[in-house]
Amino acid sequence: MARRTGERLRVMGIETAWELREADPKHIRQRFSVVQERIVWELRGQSAIQLDDMSLPKQQIMVSRSFGRLTSNPHDLREALRQHAARAAEKLRQQQSVTSAVMVFVRTNPFRTDLPQYQQRVVVSLERHTDDSRDIIAATVQGLRRL
């Protein structure tokens, strides 16, 4: 994506950060997006994102990991998901939030095209909003069973 943005900027005659800084922010927004316009303002030394926005609780928490080796062992997968669920619950508690659902996803290595590919996800609703590791782990294991 960054490569395409660079190509589009070059077509407009913008090849350096200085040239982007000097570009018309409204024109950049029209040709790209508000994100690219904010970059122009940031390059000019004007804050485009309030620091307060960064301290707001996240609406989603993701904990994921790739295995360092191939595995088809259901026990390994279940234990990894249990650890991820516990870490997600910990993150919820740190930001004093709760959840009403858990998404479990499993995916094979997309770079191993010589192997069969698998990619599925399921959302498990919780009976009540919670940050309790036990409830979140149980929902995660339930989701894995569904997959």
PDB file of N, CA and C in Angstrom, residues 118 122-125 141-147:
ATOM      1  N   TYR A 118      -6.373 -23.596   5.469  1.00  0.00           N
ATOM      2  CA  TYR A 118      -7.562 -23.553   6.327  1.00  0.00           C
ATOM      3  C   TYR A 118      -7.602 -22.189   6.993  1.00  0.00           C
ATOM      4  N   VAL A 122     -14.893 -17.843  14.469  1.00  0.00           N
ATOM      5  CA  VAL A 122     -16.210 -17.943  15.078  1.00  0.00           C
ATOM      6  C   VAL A 122     -16.271 -16.936  16.219  1.00  0.00           C
ATOM      7  N   VAL A 123     -17.444 -16.360  16.408  1.00  0.00           N
ATOM      8  CA  VAL A 123     -17.670 -15.440  17.517  1.00  0.00           C
ATOM      9  C   VAL A 123     -18.531 -16.148  18.545  1.00  0.00           C
ATOM     10  N   VAL A 124     -18.071 -16.140  19.787  1.00  0.00           N
ATOM     11  CA  VAL A 124     -18.803 -16.766  20.884  1.00  0.00           C
ATOM     12  C   VAL A 124     -19.304 -15.651  21.803  1.00  0.00           C
ATOM     13  N   SER A 125     -20.616 -15.544  21.926  1.00  0.00           N
ATOM     14  CA  SER A 125     -21.203 -14.556  22.830  1.00  0.00           C
ATOM     15  C   SER A 125     -21.131 -15.057  24.265  1.00  0.00           C
ATOM     16  N   VAL A 141     -12.305 -21.831  24.277  1.00  0.00           N
ATOM     17  CA  VAL A 141     -12.256 -23.281  24.056  1.00  0.00           C
ATOM     18  C   VAL A 141     -13.533 -23.739  23.337  1.00  0.00           C
ATOM     19  N   GLN A 142     -14.670 -23.175  23.727  1.00  0.00           N
ATOM     20  CA  GLN A 142     -15.933 -23.488  23.053  1.00  0.00           C
ATOM     21  C   GLN A 142     -15.847 -23.100  21.572  1.00  0.00           C
ATOM     22  N   GLY A 143     -15.278 -21.942  21.298  1.00  0.00           N
ATOM     23  CA  GLY A 143     -15.111 -21.499  19.902  1.00  0.00           C
ATOM     24  C   GLY A 143     -14.206 -22.437  19.113  1.00  0.00           C
ATOM     25  N   LEU A 144     -13.127 -22.900  19.746  1.00  0.00           N
ATOM     26  CA  LEU A 144     -12.222 -23.829  19.082  1.00  0.00           C
ATOM     27  C   LEU A 144     -12.957 -25.138  18.747  1.00  0.00           C
ATOM     28  N   ARG A 145     -13.782 -25.603  19.666  1.00  0.00           N
ATOM     29  CA  ARG A 145     -14.559 -26.832  19.401  1.00  0.00           C
ATOM     30  C   ARG A 145     -15.470 -26.648  18.194  1.00  0.00           C
ATOM     31  N   ARG A 146     -16.068 -25.461  18.079  1.00  0.00           N
ATOM     32  CA  ARG A 146     -16.948 -25.194  16.929  1.00  0.00           C
ATOM     33  C   ARG A 146     -16.176 -25.198  15.618  1.00  0.00           C
ATOM     34  N   LEU A 147     -14.931 -24.742  15.679  1.00  0.00           N
ATOM     35  CA  LEU A 147     -14.121 -24.709  14.443  1.00  0.00           C
ATOM     36  C   LEU A 147     -13.712 -26.109  14.051  1.00  0.00           C
TER      37      LEU A 147
END
